[in-house]
Short mmCIF file of C-alpha atoms in Angstrom, two decimals:
data_model
loop_
_atom_site.label_atom_id
_atom_site.label_comp_id
_atom_site.label_asym_id
_atom_site.label_seq_id
_atom_site.Cartn_x
_atom_site.Cartn_y
_atom_site.Cartn_z
CA ALA P 1 13.93 16.06 -15.59
CA SER P 2 10.55 16.16 -13.86
CA LYS P 3 7.92 13.58 -14.62
CA GLU P 4 4.45 14.72 -15.66
CA PRO P 5 1.51 13.73 -13.40
CA LEU P 6 -0.52 10.77 -14.61
CA GLU P 7 -4.25 10.19 -14.09
CA LEU P 8 -5.94 6.91 -14.99
CA VAL P 9 -9.69 6.32 -14.83
CA LEU P 10 -10.65 2.66 -14.44
CA PRO P 11 -13.97 1.40 -15.83
CA ALA P 12 -16.91 0.51 -13.57
CA GLY P 13 -16.68 -2.99 -12.13
CA ALA P 14 -13.23 -3.65 -13.61
CA HIS P 15 -11.13 -6.29 -11.79
CA TYR P 16 -7.40 -5.99 -12.45
CA ARG P 17 -5.14 -8.86 -11.38
CA LEU P 18 -1.56 -7.71 -10.84
CA GLY P 19 -0.03 -11.12 -11.57
CA GLY P 20 2.76 -10.86 -8.99
CA THR P 21 3.93 -7.34 -9.87
CA GLN P 22 3.30 -4.38 -7.59
CA LEU P 23 2.59 -0.94 -9.01
CA GLU P 24 5.62 1.27 -8.33
CA VAL P 25 5.37 5.06 -8.19
CA ASP P 26 8.88 6.44 -7.94
CA GLY P 27 9.07 10.23 -7.66
CA PHE P 28 6.06 11.28 -9.76
CA ASN P 29 2.36 12.04 -9.22
CA LEU P 30 -0.28 9.42 -9.98
CA THR P 31 -4.07 9.44 -9.61
CA LEU P 32 -5.98 6.16 -10.03
CA ARG P 33 -9.71 6.74 -10.13
CA GLY P 34 -12.40 4.09 -10.26
CA SER P 35 -15.74 5.12 -11.67
CA ARG P 36 -18.45 5.92 -9.14
CA SER P 37 -19.24 2.21 -8.68
CA GLY P 38 -15.53 1.39 -8.26
CA ALA P 39 -12.88 -0.92 -9.64
CA THR P 40 -10.72 -3.61 -7.99
CA LEU P 41 -6.95 -4.12 -7.91
CA ASP P 42 -6.15 -7.70 -6.84
CA ALA P 43 -2.60 -8.77 -5.93
CA GLU P 44 -3.73 -12.43 -5.78
CA GLU P 45 -1.49 -12.97 -2.70
CA MET P 46 1.58 -12.74 -4.98
CA SER P 47 2.76 -9.17 -4.29
CA ARG P 48 2.09 -5.92 -2.53
CA LEU P 49 -0.33 -3.73 -4.50
CA LEU P 50 1.47 -0.38 -4.44
CA PHE P 51 4.93 0.97 -3.59
CA VAL P 52 5.29 4.77 -3.38
CA THR P 53 8.68 6.46 -2.89
CA LYS P 54 10.99 9.41 -3.56
CA GLY P 55 8.49 12.20 -2.92
CA ALA P 56 5.72 10.75 -5.08
CA HIS P 57 2.12 11.89 -4.56
CA VAL P 58 -0.51 9.18 -5.14
CA GLU P 59 -4.28 9.56 -4.97
CA LEU P 60 -6.62 6.58 -5.11
CA HIS P 61 -10.38 7.14 -5.50
CA ASN P 62 -13.28 4.64 -5.58
CA LEU P 63 -11.09 1.53 -5.50
CA VAL P 64 -10.95 -1.84 -3.77
CA LEU P 65 -7.44 -3.14 -2.98
CA ILE P 66 -7.37 -6.85 -2.08
CA ASN P 67 -5.12 -9.83 -1.43
CA GLY P 68 -1.82 -7.99 -1.00
CA ARG P 69 1.11 -10.07 0.24
CA PRO P 70 4.63 -8.65 -0.29
CA GLN P 71 7.20 -11.26 -1.22
CA LEU P 72 10.93 -11.60 -0.69
CA ASP P 73 13.48 -11.33 -3.49
CA ALA P 74 16.22 -13.88 -4.31
CA ASN P 75 18.39 -12.43 -1.52
CA ASN P 76 15.65 -13.05 1.06
CA ARG P 77 14.92 -9.29 1.32
CA PRO P 78 11.58 -7.51 0.89
CA GLU P 79 11.18 -6.21 -2.63
CA PRO P 80 11.89 -3.30 -2.78
CA ASP P 81 13.71 -2.56 0.48
CA ALA P 82 12.27 0.75 1.69
CA PHE P 83 14.39 0.97 4.83
CA PRO P 84 17.98 -0.18 4.37
CA GLY P 85 19.78 -0.53 7.68
CA PHE P 86 16.66 -0.32 9.88
CA PHE P 87 15.46 -3.93 9.93
CA ASP P 88 16.80 -7.38 9.26
CA PHE P 89 14.11 -9.27 7.33
CA THR P 90 16.15 -12.48 7.01
CA ASP P 91 13.79 -14.67 9.03
CA TYR P 92 10.51 -13.04 8.15
CA GLY P 93 9.21 -14.74 5.01
CA LEU P 94 7.10 -11.68 4.18
CA GLY P 95 7.86 -8.02 3.58
CA HIS P 96 6.11 -4.92 4.86
CA GLY P 97 2.86 -3.19 3.88
CA GLY P 98 0.49 -5.79 2.45
CA ALA P 99 -1.51 -3.31 0.36
CA LEU P 100 0.90 -0.40 0.14
CA ALA P 101 4.22 0.89 1.37
CA ALA P 102 5.13 4.58 1.16
CA SER P 103 8.49 6.12 2.01
CA ASN P 104 10.93 8.98 1.45
CA ASP P 105 8.65 12.04 1.76
CA SER P 106 5.83 10.53 -0.29
CA GLN P 107 2.14 11.25 0.20
CA VAL P 108 -0.81 8.89 -0.31
CA VAL P 109 -4.47 9.96 -0.40
CA LEU P 110 -7.15 7.26 -0.12
CA ASN P 111 -10.66 8.51 -0.90
CA ARG P 112 -13.47 5.94 -0.85
CA VAL P 113 -10.94 3.07 -0.91
CA SER P 114 -11.47 -0.32 0.68
CA ILE P 115 -8.41 -2.42 1.61
CA ALA P 116 -9.08 -6.05 2.56
CA HIS P 117 -7.47 -9.47 2.99
CA CYS P 118 -3.86 -8.29 3.02
CA VAL P 119 -1.03 -9.81 5.04
CA ALA P 120 2.60 -8.85 5.71
CA ARG P 121 5.34 -9.29 8.27
CA LEU P 122 5.08 -5.62 9.26
CA ALA P 123 1.93 -3.53 8.62
CA GLY P 124 -0.75 -5.83 7.24
CA ALA P 125 -2.31 -3.10 5.07
CA ILE P 126 -0.23 0.12 5.04
CA ASP P 127 3.40 0.79 5.91
CA LEU P 128 4.53 4.44 6.15
CA ASP P 129 8.14 5.49 6.57
CA MET P 130 8.82 9.20 6.35
CA ALA P 131 5.52 9.47 4.46
CA GLN P 132 2.04 10.94 4.83
CA LEU P 133 -1.36 9.26 4.53
CA ASP P 134 -4.76 10.98 4.21
CA MET P 135 -7.57 8.43 4.42
CA VAL P 136 -11.12 9.71 3.79
CA ASP P 137 -14.34 7.65 3.71
CA SER P 138 -12.21 4.50 3.45
CA SER P 139 -11.75 1.20 5.28
CA ILE P 140 -9.20 -1.46 6.17
CA THR P 141 -10.63 -4.90 7.04
CA ASN P 142 -9.36 -8.43 7.60
CA CYS P 143 -5.64 -7.60 7.35
CA SER P 144 -2.91 -9.10 9.52
CA ALA P 145 0.79 -8.90 10.27
CA GLY P 146 3.38 -9.89 12.85
CA TYR P 147 3.39 -6.24 13.96
CA GLY P 148 0.89 -3.56 12.98
CA GLY P 149 -2.18 -5.53 11.89
CA ALA P 150 -3.51 -2.59 9.86
CA MET P 151 -0.76 0.09 9.82
CA ASP P 152 2.78 0.62 11.00
CA GLY P 153 5.78 2.75 10.18
CA LEU P 154 8.57 5.11 11.19
CA VAL P 155 8.26 8.90 11.32
CA PHE P 156 4.93 9.25 9.54
CA ASN P 157 1.79 11.38 9.58
CA ALA P 158 -1.62 9.73 9.10
CA THR P 159 -5.02 11.42 9.07
CA LEU P 160 -8.17 9.28 9.03
CA LEU P 161 -11.48 11.03 8.41
CA ARG P 162 -14.76 9.08 8.42
CA SER P 163 -12.71 5.91 7.93
CA ARG P 164 -12.76 2.53 9.66
CA VAL P 165 -10.25 -0.14 10.64
CA SER P 166 -11.82 -3.46 11.67
CA ASP P 167 -11.03 -7.15 12.08
CA CYS P 168 -7.28 -6.64 11.69
CA ALA P 169 -4.74 -8.47 13.86
CA ALA P 170 -1.11 -8.18 14.91
CA ARG P 171 0.03 -11.68 15.80
CA GLY P 172 3.58 -11.00 17.08
CA LEU P 173 6.78 -12.60 15.88
#
């Protein structure tokens, strides 16, 4: 059964704390839209902000995404594990994609989105694996990772239009 697309409009100036739980979009279409003056999603350094998989299409408009930090599960694996068999995360302490991870033929559109203060083992802000990113009038700032200070991934397509990446760092393992 197909899932109906979902669109949510967030009120002006709203600040949503995710409380350690990432938003997961698994095989359906989601649009999150802040009002013209924007809204904030804050992971409070307890989780990644967004995980997109299984052909999902996600559009984010007029949002600020901050303080993403993916955690490991009880088996010392990133939660969820987007690439079984590709990497061994045993010694890492952090997962991949501080703000968002997209995989399995998914597409993410960022329009007037600011991503800041995110950290991960791989891809401080955005991790793409067999996924597509369209980033328009958006920014990534002050994000860091062992590899891919701002973005990283396997077999992906990313288009950045009038967007900026600044003050991000890859620190090595």
